[in-house]
Short mmCIF file of C-alpha atoms and ligand atoms in Angstrom, two decimals:
data_model
loop_
_atom_site.label_atom_id
_atom_site.label_comp_id
_atom_site.label_asym_id
_atom_site.label_seq_id
_atom_site.Cartn_x
_atom_site.Cartn_y
_atom_site.Cartn_z
CA MET A 1 -11.37 16.46 -3.55
CA ASP A 2 -12.82 19.46 -4.67
CA SER A 3 -11.56 21.63 -2.65
CA VAL A 4 -10.32 24.77 -4.83
CA LEU A 5 -6.58 24.29 -6.01
CA PRO A 6 -4.12 27.69 -6.07
CA GLU A 7 -2.72 29.06 -8.53
CA THR A 8 0.47 27.52 -8.12
CA VAL A 9 -0.48 23.88 -9.01
CA ARG A 10 -4.24 23.98 -10.39
CA PRO A 11 -2.92 24.03 -13.99
CA VAL A 12 -1.15 21.05 -13.40
CA TYR A 13 -4.57 19.42 -11.60
CA ASP A 14 -6.44 20.49 -14.50
CA ALA A 15 -4.67 18.75 -17.66
CA VAL A 16 -4.42 15.72 -15.51
CA LEU A 17 -8.28 15.33 -15.25
CA LYS A 18 -8.40 16.57 -19.56
CA ARG A 19 -5.68 14.02 -20.77
CA ASN A 20 -6.66 10.80 -18.25
CA PRO A 21 -10.99 11.21 -17.83
CA HIS A 22 -12.13 8.63 -15.69
CA GLU A 23 -9.77 7.91 -14.09
CA PRO A 24 -11.37 9.24 -10.16
CA GLU A 25 -9.31 7.10 -8.02
CA PHE A 26 -5.98 8.76 -9.83
CA HIS A 27 -7.27 12.44 -10.15
CA GLN A 28 -8.09 11.82 -5.61
CA ALA A 29 -4.68 10.80 -5.06
CA VAL A 30 -2.63 13.66 -7.79
CA HIS A 31 -5.36 16.12 -5.98
CA GLU A 32 -4.23 14.93 -2.40
CA VAL A 33 -0.24 15.97 -3.25
CA LEU A 34 -0.61 18.48 -4.94
CA GLU A 35 -2.30 20.33 -2.68
CA SER A 36 0.09 19.82 0.03
CA ILE A 37 3.31 20.35 -1.48
CA VAL A 38 2.35 23.98 -3.10
CA PRO A 39 4.56 25.56 -0.21
CA VAL A 40 7.65 23.28 -1.48
CA VAL A 41 6.24 24.65 -4.99
CA GLU A 42 6.70 28.28 -3.98
CA GLN A 43 9.72 28.31 -2.32
CA HIS A 44 11.94 26.95 -4.97
CA PRO A 45 10.85 28.70 -8.42
CA ALA A 46 13.12 25.70 -9.90
CA PHE A 47 11.08 23.28 -9.70
CA ALA A 48 8.20 25.06 -11.34
CA GLU A 49 10.83 26.42 -14.72
CA SER A 50 11.52 22.69 -15.42
CA GLY A 51 8.26 21.40 -15.00
CA ILE A 52 9.15 18.67 -12.29
CA LEU A 53 4.76 18.79 -11.77
CA GLU A 54 4.42 18.28 -15.25
CA ARG A 55 6.69 15.18 -15.54
CA LEU A 56 5.43 13.16 -11.98
CA VAL A 57 2.38 13.49 -13.18
CA GLU A 58 2.92 11.73 -16.76
CA PRO A 59 3.95 8.06 -16.00
CA GLU A 60 7.60 6.86 -17.42
CA ARG A 61 5.58 3.94 -19.15
CA GLN A 62 2.51 2.51 -18.81
CA ILE A 63 1.73 -1.76 -19.91
CA MET A 64 -1.37 -3.07 -20.94
CA PHE A 65 -1.91 -6.59 -22.08
CA ARG A 66 -3.28 -9.59 -22.47
CA VAL A 67 -3.35 -12.00 -20.11
CA PRO A 68 -5.08 -15.73 -21.64
CA TRP A 69 -5.21 -19.05 -19.65
CA ILE A 70 -7.82 -22.23 -19.18
CA ASP A 71 -9.13 -22.28 -15.97
CA ASP A 72 -10.53 -25.61 -14.03
CA GLN A 73 -13.93 -26.65 -16.95
CA GLY A 74 -11.35 -26.43 -19.58
CA VAL A 75 -12.23 -22.66 -20.87
CA LEU A 76 -10.72 -19.99 -22.17
CA GLN A 77 -10.58 -16.68 -19.48
CA VAL A 78 -8.98 -13.12 -20.49
CA ASN A 79 -7.64 -10.90 -17.42
CA ARG A 80 -6.00 -7.88 -18.60
CA GLY A 81 -2.57 -7.26 -16.33
CA PHE A 82 -1.21 -3.54 -15.82
CA ARG A 83 2.44 -2.19 -14.66
CA VAL A 84 2.29 1.53 -14.38
CA GLN A 85 5.97 2.35 -14.22
CA PHE A 86 5.83 6.33 -13.21
CA SER A 87 9.39 6.97 -11.74
CA SER A 88 12.27 5.76 -11.89
CA VAL A 89 14.56 8.98 -10.53
CA LEU A 90 15.57 7.33 -7.27
CA GLY A 91 16.13 4.09 -8.32
CA PRO A 92 14.04 0.99 -9.95
CA TYR A 93 10.26 0.68 -9.75
CA LYS A 94 9.09 -0.50 -7.19
CA GLY A 95 5.69 -1.52 -6.43
CA GLY A 96 3.15 -4.27 -5.36
CA LEU A 97 0.70 -6.09 -8.04
CA ARG A 98 -2.54 -6.39 -7.21
CA PHE A 99 -5.20 -9.48 -8.05
CA HIS A 100 -8.77 -8.30 -7.48
CA SER A 101 -12.12 -7.92 -9.97
CA SER A 102 -11.51 -3.65 -9.01
CA VAL A 103 -8.20 -3.18 -10.60
CA ASN A 104 -8.30 -0.82 -13.91
CA LEU A 105 -5.91 1.59 -15.21
CA SER A 106 -7.39 4.20 -12.25
CA ILE A 107 -6.44 2.29 -9.75
CA ILE A 108 -3.16 0.94 -10.44
CA LYS A 109 -2.04 4.94 -11.60
CA PHE A 110 -2.93 6.32 -8.32
CA LEU A 111 -1.03 3.77 -6.96
CA GLY A 112 1.95 4.15 -8.40
CA PHE A 113 1.85 7.37 -8.40
CA GLU A 114 1.71 7.42 -4.31
CA GLN A 115 4.26 4.57 -4.28
CA ILE A 116 6.32 7.57 -6.06
CA PHE A 117 6.31 9.25 -2.29
CA LYS A 118 6.05 6.91 -0.45
CA ASN A 119 9.27 5.35 -1.19
CA ALA A 120 11.08 8.68 -1.45
CA LEU A 121 9.93 8.91 2.52
CA THR A 122 11.63 5.51 3.52
CA GLY A 123 15.17 7.34 1.80
CA GLN A 124 16.10 4.06 0.31
CA GLY A 125 16.77 3.70 -3.44
CA ILE A 126 13.82 3.11 -5.08
CA GLY A 127 11.52 4.58 -7.70
CA GLY A 128 7.40 4.13 -7.89
CA ALA A 129 5.41 1.69 -9.57
CA LYS A 130 2.03 -0.59 -9.31
CA GLY A 131 0.75 -3.21 -11.50
CA GLY A 132 -1.58 -5.74 -11.22
CA SER A 133 -4.68 -7.60 -13.05
CA ASP A 134 -8.51 -7.65 -12.39
CA PHE A 135 -8.63 -11.58 -12.08
CA ASP A 136 -10.16 -12.37 -8.92
CA PRO A 137 -8.41 -14.74 -7.02
CA HIS A 138 -11.37 -16.26 -4.33
CA GLY A 139 -12.50 -19.44 -5.02
CA ARG A 140 -9.61 -20.55 -7.93
CA SER A 141 -8.34 -23.49 -7.55
CA ASP A 142 -4.67 -23.50 -6.98
CA GLY A 143 -3.86 -24.73 -10.23
CA GLU A 144 -5.65 -22.13 -12.13
CA ILE A 145 -3.56 -19.85 -9.66
CA MET A 146 -0.56 -20.97 -10.93
CA ARG A 147 -1.76 -20.65 -14.97
CA PHE A 148 -2.98 -17.16 -14.25
CA CYS A 149 0.56 -16.10 -12.95
CA GLN A 150 2.29 -17.48 -15.48
CA SER A 151 0.47 -16.19 -18.72
CA PHE A 152 0.97 -13.02 -16.29
CA MET A 153 4.30 -13.32 -16.04
CA ASN A 154 4.94 -14.66 -19.68
CA GLU A 155 4.37 -10.98 -21.00
CA LEU A 156 5.52 -9.13 -17.61
CA TYR A 157 9.00 -10.53 -17.58
CA ARG A 158 10.45 -8.55 -20.32
CA HIS A 159 9.85 -5.04 -18.14
CA LEU A 160 11.20 -6.49 -15.35
CA GLY A 161 14.80 -6.91 -14.05
CA GLU A 162 16.75 -6.77 -10.24
CA HIS A 163 17.98 -3.11 -11.86
CA THR A 164 14.92 -2.01 -13.68
CA ASP A 165 11.74 -3.43 -11.64
CA VAL A 166 10.78 -5.16 -8.71
CA PRO A 167 7.24 -5.96 -7.81
CA ALA A 168 5.85 -7.14 -5.06
CA GLY A 169 2.92 -9.01 -3.51
CA ASP A 170 -0.78 -6.33 -2.55
CA ILE A 171 -4.35 -7.16 -2.31
CA GLY A 172 -4.59 -10.80 -4.16
CA VAL A 173 -0.89 -11.28 -4.49
CA GLY A 174 0.85 -13.02 -1.40
CA ALA A 175 3.29 -15.66 -1.03
CA ARG A 176 1.83 -18.66 -3.10
CA GLU A 177 0.95 -15.95 -5.72
CA ILE A 178 4.90 -14.19 -5.95
CA GLY A 179 5.98 -18.56 -6.21
CA TYR A 180 4.29 -18.57 -9.04
CA LEU A 181 5.40 -15.47 -10.89
CA PHE A 182 8.51 -15.79 -9.73
CA GLY A 183 9.18 -19.32 -10.44
CA GLN A 184 7.99 -18.71 -13.86
CA TYR A 185 10.41 -15.57 -14.75
CA ARG A 186 12.87 -17.76 -13.59
CA LYS A 187 12.02 -20.05 -16.66
CA ILE A 188 11.20 -17.71 -19.47
CA THR A 189 14.37 -16.24 -18.54
CA ASN A 190 17.30 -19.19 -17.21
CA ARG A 191 18.20 -16.11 -14.44
CA HIS A 192 17.51 -16.88 -10.81
CA GLU A 193 17.75 -13.52 -10.28
CA SER A 194 16.82 -13.39 -6.50
CA GLY A 195 16.27 -9.62 -6.12
CA MET A 196 14.07 -9.45 -9.35
CA PHE A 197 10.86 -9.22 -6.79
CA THR A 198 10.42 -8.87 -2.83
CA GLY A 199 8.15 -10.64 -0.89
CA LYS A 200 9.43 -14.31 -1.48
CA GLY A 201 9.35 -17.37 0.67
CA VAL A 202 12.00 -17.34 3.64
CA SER A 203 14.12 -20.28 2.52
CA TRP A 204 14.42 -18.65 -1.38
CA GLY A 205 15.27 -15.62 -1.02
CA GLY A 206 12.92 -13.58 1.15
CA ALA A 207 13.25 -11.84 4.09
CA GLU A 208 12.72 -11.92 7.46
CA VAL A 209 10.09 -9.53 9.00
CA ARG A 210 8.78 -8.82 5.02
CA THR A 211 5.65 -10.20 5.28
CA GLU A 212 4.87 -8.71 8.84
CA ALA A 213 6.48 -5.45 7.69
CA THR A 214 3.58 -3.52 6.33
CA GLY A 215 0.97 -4.10 9.58
CA TYR A 216 3.86 -3.89 12.39
CA GLY A 217 5.11 -0.87 10.96
CA SER A 218 1.79 1.16 11.25
CA VAL A 219 1.34 0.24 14.37
CA PHE A 220 4.99 1.80 15.03
CA PHE A 221 4.28 4.40 13.73
CA ILE A 222 1.05 4.68 15.76
CA GLU A 223 3.49 4.50 18.90
CA GLU A 224 5.98 7.64 17.19
CA MET A 225 2.78 9.62 17.09
CA LEU A 226 1.18 8.56 20.65
CA GLY A 227 4.98 9.44 21.96
CA VAL A 228 5.33 13.17 20.32
CA HIS A 229 2.06 13.63 23.38
CA GLY A 230 3.38 11.48 25.68
CA GLU A 231 0.49 8.35 25.07
CA SER A 232 1.22 5.15 24.67
CA LEU A 233 -0.75 2.17 23.12
CA ALA A 234 -1.47 0.65 25.83
CA GLY A 235 -4.84 -0.69 26.71
CA LYS A 236 -6.65 1.03 23.56
CA ARG A 237 -9.37 -0.05 22.02
CA VAL A 238 -7.58 -1.05 18.22
CA ILE A 239 -10.70 -0.71 15.01
CA VAL A 240 -8.67 -2.38 12.70
CA SER A 241 -10.53 -2.95 9.24
CA GLY A 242 -9.83 -5.95 6.45
CA SER A 243 -7.63 -9.85 7.88
CA GLY A 244 -5.33 -9.79 4.76
CA ASN A 245 -1.77 -9.48 5.07
CA VAL A 246 -1.50 -6.01 6.39
CA ALA A 247 -4.09 -5.95 8.93
CA ILE A 248 -3.60 -9.81 10.29
CA TYR A 249 -0.17 -8.04 11.37
CA ALA A 250 -1.19 -5.22 12.30
CA ILE A 251 -3.71 -6.43 15.05
CA GLU A 252 -0.11 -9.23 16.29
CA LYS A 253 1.79 -5.92 16.90
CA ALA A 254 -0.66 -3.89 18.35
CA THR A 255 -1.18 -6.87 20.75
CA GLN A 256 2.68 -7.49 21.31
CA LEU A 257 2.68 -3.46 22.39
CA GLY A 258 -0.17 -3.80 25.17
CA ALA A 259 -3.34 -2.78 23.10
CA ILE A 260 -6.49 -4.50 22.21
CA PRO A 261 -8.01 -4.96 18.49
CA ILE A 262 -11.02 -5.79 18.78
CA THR A 263 -12.04 -6.16 14.87
CA ALA A 264 -11.40 -7.01 11.58
CA SER A 265 -13.27 -7.60 8.39
CA ASP A 266 -13.79 -8.31 5.11
CA SER A 267 -16.13 -7.82 1.93
CA SER A 268 -19.05 -9.70 3.34
CA GLY A 269 -19.09 -7.77 6.80
CA TYR A 270 -16.89 -7.83 10.28
CA ILE A 271 -16.57 -9.77 13.21
CA ILE A 272 -16.27 -7.97 17.00
CA ASP A 273 -14.02 -9.92 19.60
CA GLU A 274 -14.39 -7.67 22.80
CA ASP A 275 -11.52 -10.07 24.69
CA GLY A 276 -8.88 -8.84 22.13
CA ILE A 277 -9.05 -11.09 18.78
CA ASP A 278 -7.24 -14.49 19.20
CA VAL A 279 -4.38 -13.41 16.31
CA ALA A 280 -3.30 -17.56 15.77
CA LEU A 281 -7.43 -18.69 15.08
CA LEU A 282 -7.45 -15.28 12.82
CA LYS A 283 -4.17 -16.46 11.07
CA GLN A 284 -5.12 -19.91 11.05
CA VAL A 285 -8.69 -18.69 9.56
CA LYS A 286 -7.55 -16.45 6.99
CA GLU A 287 -3.96 -17.66 6.09
CA VAL A 288 -4.16 -21.12 6.56
CA GLU A 289 -7.50 -21.97 5.38
CA ARG A 290 -8.48 -18.65 2.77
CA ALA A 291 -12.13 -19.33 4.96
CA ARG A 292 -14.40 -15.82 5.34
CA ILE A 293 -13.97 -14.19 8.26
CA SER A 294 -17.54 -15.11 9.76
CA GLU A 295 -15.45 -18.32 10.68
CA TYR A 296 -13.97 -16.85 13.18
CA ALA A 297 -16.88 -15.96 14.99
CA ALA A 298 -18.09 -19.16 14.09
CA ARG A 299 -15.11 -20.87 16.43
CA LYS A 300 -14.14 -18.07 19.01
CA PRO A 301 -17.27 -18.00 22.09
CA GLY A 302 -17.99 -14.22 22.49
CA ALA A 303 -17.27 -13.00 19.07
CA ARG A 304 -19.57 -12.07 16.56
CA PHE A 305 -19.69 -11.71 12.61
CA VAL A 306 -22.15 -8.40 11.41
CA GLU A 307 -23.25 -9.07 7.82
CA GLY A 308 -23.27 -6.67 5.29
CA ALA A 309 -21.43 -3.17 7.62
CA ARG A 310 -18.42 -1.43 8.30
CA VAL A 311 -16.07 -1.74 11.67
CA TRP A 312 -16.07 1.93 11.88
CA GLU A 313 -19.38 1.84 13.85
CA VAL A 314 -17.50 0.06 16.72
CA PRO A 315 -16.18 2.76 19.36
CA GLY A 316 -12.44 3.06 20.60
CA GLU A 317 -9.05 4.95 20.53
CA ILE A 318 -7.09 3.93 17.67
CA ALA A 319 -8.51 3.25 14.03
CA ILE A 320 -6.45 0.92 11.75
CA PRO A 321 -8.20 0.64 7.93
CA CYS A 322 -6.12 -2.01 5.86
CA ALA A 323 -8.40 -3.26 3.39
CA THR A 324 -8.63 -0.91 0.24
CA GLN A 325 -8.76 2.41 -1.29
CA ASN A 326 -12.34 4.64 0.10
CA GLU A 327 -13.56 2.73 2.33
CA LEU A 328 -14.10 5.48 5.27
CA ASP A 329 -16.28 8.35 4.13
CA GLY A 330 -17.05 11.46 6.48
CA ASP A 331 -19.67 9.48 8.25
CA ASP A 332 -17.80 6.77 9.30
CA ALA A 333 -15.25 9.23 10.28
CA ARG A 334 -17.50 11.21 12.75
CA ALA A 335 -18.72 8.37 14.06
CA LEU A 336 -15.21 7.27 14.83
CA VAL A 337 -14.90 11.14 16.49
CA ALA A 338 -18.14 10.92 18.36
CA SER A 339 -16.59 7.33 19.99
CA GLY A 340 -13.79 9.43 21.29
CA VAL A 341 -11.04 8.14 18.89
CA ARG A 342 -7.70 9.71 19.12
CA ALA A 343 -5.60 8.39 16.57
CA VAL A 344 -6.22 6.92 13.18
CA ALA A 345 -3.24 5.80 10.97
CA GLU A 346 -3.86 4.38 7.04
CA GLY A 347 -2.64 0.68 6.92
CA ALA A 348 -4.66 0.92 3.42
CA ASN A 349 -3.99 2.98 0.20
CA MET A 350 -5.79 5.43 0.96
CA PRO A 351 -8.63 4.11 2.27
CA CYS A 352 -9.99 7.06 3.62
CA LEU A 353 -11.67 9.71 1.61
CA PRO A 354 -10.99 13.70 1.78
CA GLU A 355 -14.10 14.12 3.67
CA ALA A 356 -12.98 11.68 6.09
CA VAL A 357 -9.15 13.38 6.64
CA LEU A 358 -10.90 15.98 7.43
CA VAL A 359 -12.87 15.54 10.09
CA PHE A 360 -9.76 13.69 11.76
CA GLN A 361 -7.52 17.09 11.43
CA GLN A 362 -10.38 19.49 12.53
CA ALA A 363 -11.62 17.61 14.93
CA GLY A 364 -7.87 16.85 15.89
CA VAL A 365 -7.51 13.60 15.78
CA LEU A 366 -3.66 12.35 14.83
CA PHE A 367 -3.96 11.30 11.74
CA ALA A 368 -1.22 9.29 8.64
CA PRO A 369 -1.57 9.06 5.55
CA GLY A 370 -0.98 5.56 4.00
CA LYS A 371 2.83 6.81 2.00
CA ALA A 372 4.34 7.41 5.45
CA ALA A 373 2.32 4.74 7.82
CA ASN A 374 2.11 1.47 5.07
CA ALA A 375 5.99 2.61 4.33
CA GLY A 376 7.18 -0.15 6.60
CA GLY A 377 6.38 -3.03 3.87
CA VAL A 378 8.43 -1.19 0.37
CA ALA A 379 11.11 -0.10 2.77
CA THR A 380 11.38 -3.87 4.25
CA SER A 381 11.18 -4.79 1.00
CA ALA A 382 14.26 -2.60 -0.14
CA LEU A 383 16.29 -4.71 2.77
CA GLU A 384 15.26 -7.67 1.02
CA MET A 385 16.83 -6.35 -2.18
CA SER A 386 20.23 -5.50 0.02
CA GLN A 387 20.01 -8.64 1.58
CA ASN A 388 19.50 -10.30 -2.68
CA ALA A 389 22.74 -8.52 -3.67
CA ALA A 390 25.12 -9.06 -1.15
CA ARG A 391 23.75 -12.84 -0.72
CA GLN A 392 23.08 -12.60 3.24
CA ARG A 393 20.79 -13.15 5.07
CA TRP A 394 19.73 -10.97 8.18
CA GLY A 395 17.44 -12.60 11.31
CA PHE A 396 14.23 -11.92 12.34
CA ASN A 397 14.84 -9.61 15.43
CA ASP A 398 17.67 -7.93 14.00
CA SER A 399 15.24 -6.82 10.95
CA GLU A 400 12.11 -6.21 13.28
CA GLU A 401 14.55 -3.80 14.56
CA LYS A 402 15.48 -2.38 11.34
CA LEU A 403 12.07 -1.72 10.12
CA ARG A 404 11.80 -0.01 14.26
CA HIS A 405 14.60 2.06 13.10
CA ILE A 406 12.69 3.05 9.58
CA MET A 407 9.33 3.69 10.46
CA ALA A 408 10.44 6.34 13.27
CA ASN A 409 12.91 8.33 10.64
CA VAL A 410 9.68 8.62 8.51
CA HIS A 411 7.82 9.48 10.92
CA ALA A 412 9.89 12.25 12.02
CA SER A 413 10.73 12.65 8.64
CA ALA A 414 7.43 14.12 7.86
CA PHE A 415 6.95 15.86 11.27
CA ASP A 416 9.55 17.79 10.51
CA ALA A 417 8.56 18.23 6.42
CA ALA A 418 5.17 19.52 8.34
CA ALA A 419 6.81 22.48 11.15
CA ARG A 420 9.18 23.54 8.04
CA TYR A 421 6.44 24.00 5.85
CA GLY A 422 4.11 25.66 8.44
CA HIS A 423 1.39 22.65 9.04
CA PRO A 424 2.69 21.76 12.61
CA GLY A 425 1.53 18.19 12.94
CA ASP A 426 -0.18 18.02 9.91
CA TYR A 427 1.29 14.31 8.24
CA VAL A 428 -0.39 14.58 5.14
CA VAL A 429 1.50 17.92 4.65
CA GLY A 430 4.88 16.64 6.03
CA ALA A 431 4.75 12.82 4.40
CA ASN A 432 3.73 14.46 0.87
CA CYS A 433 6.36 17.75 0.98
CA ALA A 434 9.47 15.37 2.39
CA GLY A 435 9.10 12.45 -0.20
CA PHE A 436 8.22 15.44 -2.76
CA GLU A 437 11.01 17.43 -2.35
CA ARG A 438 13.60 13.97 -2.14
CA VAL A 439 11.84 13.60 -5.30
CA ALA A 440 12.11 16.72 -7.16
CA HIS A 441 15.71 17.69 -6.46
CA ALA A 442 16.49 14.07 -8.26
CA MET A 443 14.62 14.86 -11.38
CA LEU A 444 16.18 18.46 -11.24
CA ALA A 445 20.13 16.86 -10.89
CA GLN A 446 19.14 14.29 -13.71
CA GLY A 447 17.92 16.59 -15.87
CA VAL A 448 14.83 16.66 -19.10
CA ILE A 449 14.39 13.04 -18.72
P1 LIG B 501 -5.51 -9.30 1.05
O1 LIG B 501 -5.25 -9.42 -0.06
O2 LIG B 501 -4.06 -9.84 1.94
O3 LIG B 501 -5.85 -8.51 2.36
C1 LIG B 501 -6.57 -6.91 2.14
C2 LIG B 501 -8.00 -7.60 2.96
O4 LIG B 501 -9.08 -6.33 2.25
C3 LIG B 501 -8.76 -8.88 2.68
O5 LIG B 501 -9.14 -9.03 3.95
C4 LIG B 501 -9.76 -8.28 2.04
O6 LIG B 501 -11.40 -8.95 1.72
C5 LIG B 501 -10.53 -7.06 2.09
N1 LIG B 501 -10.45 -6.05 0.94
C6 LIG B 501 -10.30 -5.98 -0.33
N2 LIG B 501 -11.15 -5.36 -1.50
C7 LIG B 501 -12.25 -5.10 -0.48
C8 LIG B 501 -13.34 -4.39 -1.00
N3 LIG B 501 -13.63 -3.89 -1.81
N4 LIG B 501 -14.25 -4.31 0.02
C9 LIG B 501 -14.04 -4.74 1.22
N5 LIG B 501 -12.61 -5.30 1.67
C10 LIG B 501 -11.77 -5.84 0.69
O7 LIG B 501 -4.19 -7.36 0.98
P2 LIG B 501 -3.29 -6.49 1.36
O8 LIG B 501 -3.69 -6.57 3.14
O9 LIG B 501 -1.77 -7.18 1.47
O10 LIG B 501 -3.55 -4.75 1.85
C11 LIG B 501 -4.32 -3.78 1.81
C12 LIG B 501 -4.25 -3.03 1.66
O11 LIG B 501 -2.85 -2.70 2.27
C13 LIG B 501 -4.30 -2.04 0.48
O12 LIG B 501 -4.60 -1.04 -0.13
C14 LIG B 501 -2.41 -2.37 -0.15
O13 LIG B 501 -2.70 -1.64 -0.95
C15 LIG B 501 -2.19 -1.58 0.99
N6 LIG B 501 -0.52 -2.18 0.98
C16 LIG B 501 0.21 -3.71 1.33
C17 LIG B 501 1.19 -3.68 1.80
C18 LIG B 501 1.32 -4.79 0.74
O14 LIG B 501 2.58 -5.09 2.15
N7 LIG B 501 0.88 -5.93 0.94
C19 LIG B 501 1.89 -2.06 1.23
C20 LIG B 501 1.63 -1.38 1.63
C21 LIG B 501 0.39 -0.84 1.45
P3 LIG B 501 -11.90 -10.12 1.23
O15 LIG B 501 -10.78 -10.95 1.43
O16 LIG B 501 -13.47 -10.16 1.05
O17 LIG B 501 -12.67 -9.33 -0.29
#
């Protein structure tokens, strides 16, 4: 992260540091993008002349608001809500809502900034945004979750709309929360505006495969990376972190494609199951019962729970970090390299620290950054928006095929851009350059706004 940036982009980064103190995650995300896009900026002097970078690092709008609600004991609680609308140059703002105790402005800004380029990379007409709250849903009753979601929407609704800003889920925001949020939006506005939220239940406007899309998409991306080298997933041991939406469906698709996922985790530790994770049991524990991951090991003969440790100490050929940002550091990366890892794809957003990325790249490990590998989620959200607009419903197989096709295109865009800009095989450079090119050309065309 602290590597010195070239003069072409360094003043922009210095200004970001100065104007946005105490936002380390945002600084990290901006640094990575600026470092990658130097060749694009050098080839297109018009970008610098019209201040594309200076404008891109400043969100179009940042909203912070109070979220008061009453818990089951009758005690008043106050949380903080956020929505950072970063760029609408390619379409309505689009990006998830995160409910987690760690949420702050820096985290929402890093996620929103990443979302601009990820969304551009999908080739669809969607801008970049992110939002959420420092509310922690763990251990809260359904009634508390509902009251919180309603209070959150009491403010956020005025900033949303199918042509303005379309949120979705993220950490701590799944089908239950989206239901409560959408219900309150409908109540306040008196509009059943299906296209203003994605990740809805399939029976009330949601798209098939949206639940599975991020996890499935990350595995499709790995297939593409391996395919370039004539390799496949079959028989490979897969190390997955997390046990939420992204992790569960990465494990499911990897299993379907003949790989052997053997780990999953949550913030208390990880499980290892050498026979391959039993996806039905994992879903029962995490999706139905909302229990801790240790419960899986308690019920599955042969599986073990390792408390307070990270999955990266387990050897495997494929690694898919699917929990949260900065969960895999340089030492973890060295351990994975020593155990023979071949490919790493970020299912989560920015889970690998910059040092870890460097370790993988220097060791010749195929490395896919989140904005490429996990783009399947938002891409399928865009398919949900299309279906809502046309009042259509596409079937599961058809939708999965579309997702597979989109991931192949995302891979091709990143792969081609990396080669065009002199870094063949570097998916970090490729994804950033391909996404940035599209955004920058649109900004240039639309004038100084
Ligand atoms: P979920 O809330 O469904 O699951 C999150 C998982 O990560 C849980 O197992 C959780 O464990 C674990 N986790 C979260 N924070 C921490 C932490 N600080 N330390 C250790 N473990 C942690 O979220 P998602 O699966 O939806 O999201 C996971 C990642 O994927 C995030 O980075 C998100 O931004 C990214 N992503 C998600 C998309 C989606 O469509 N859902 C789309 C693109 C990216 P615990 O329950 O113990 O907290």
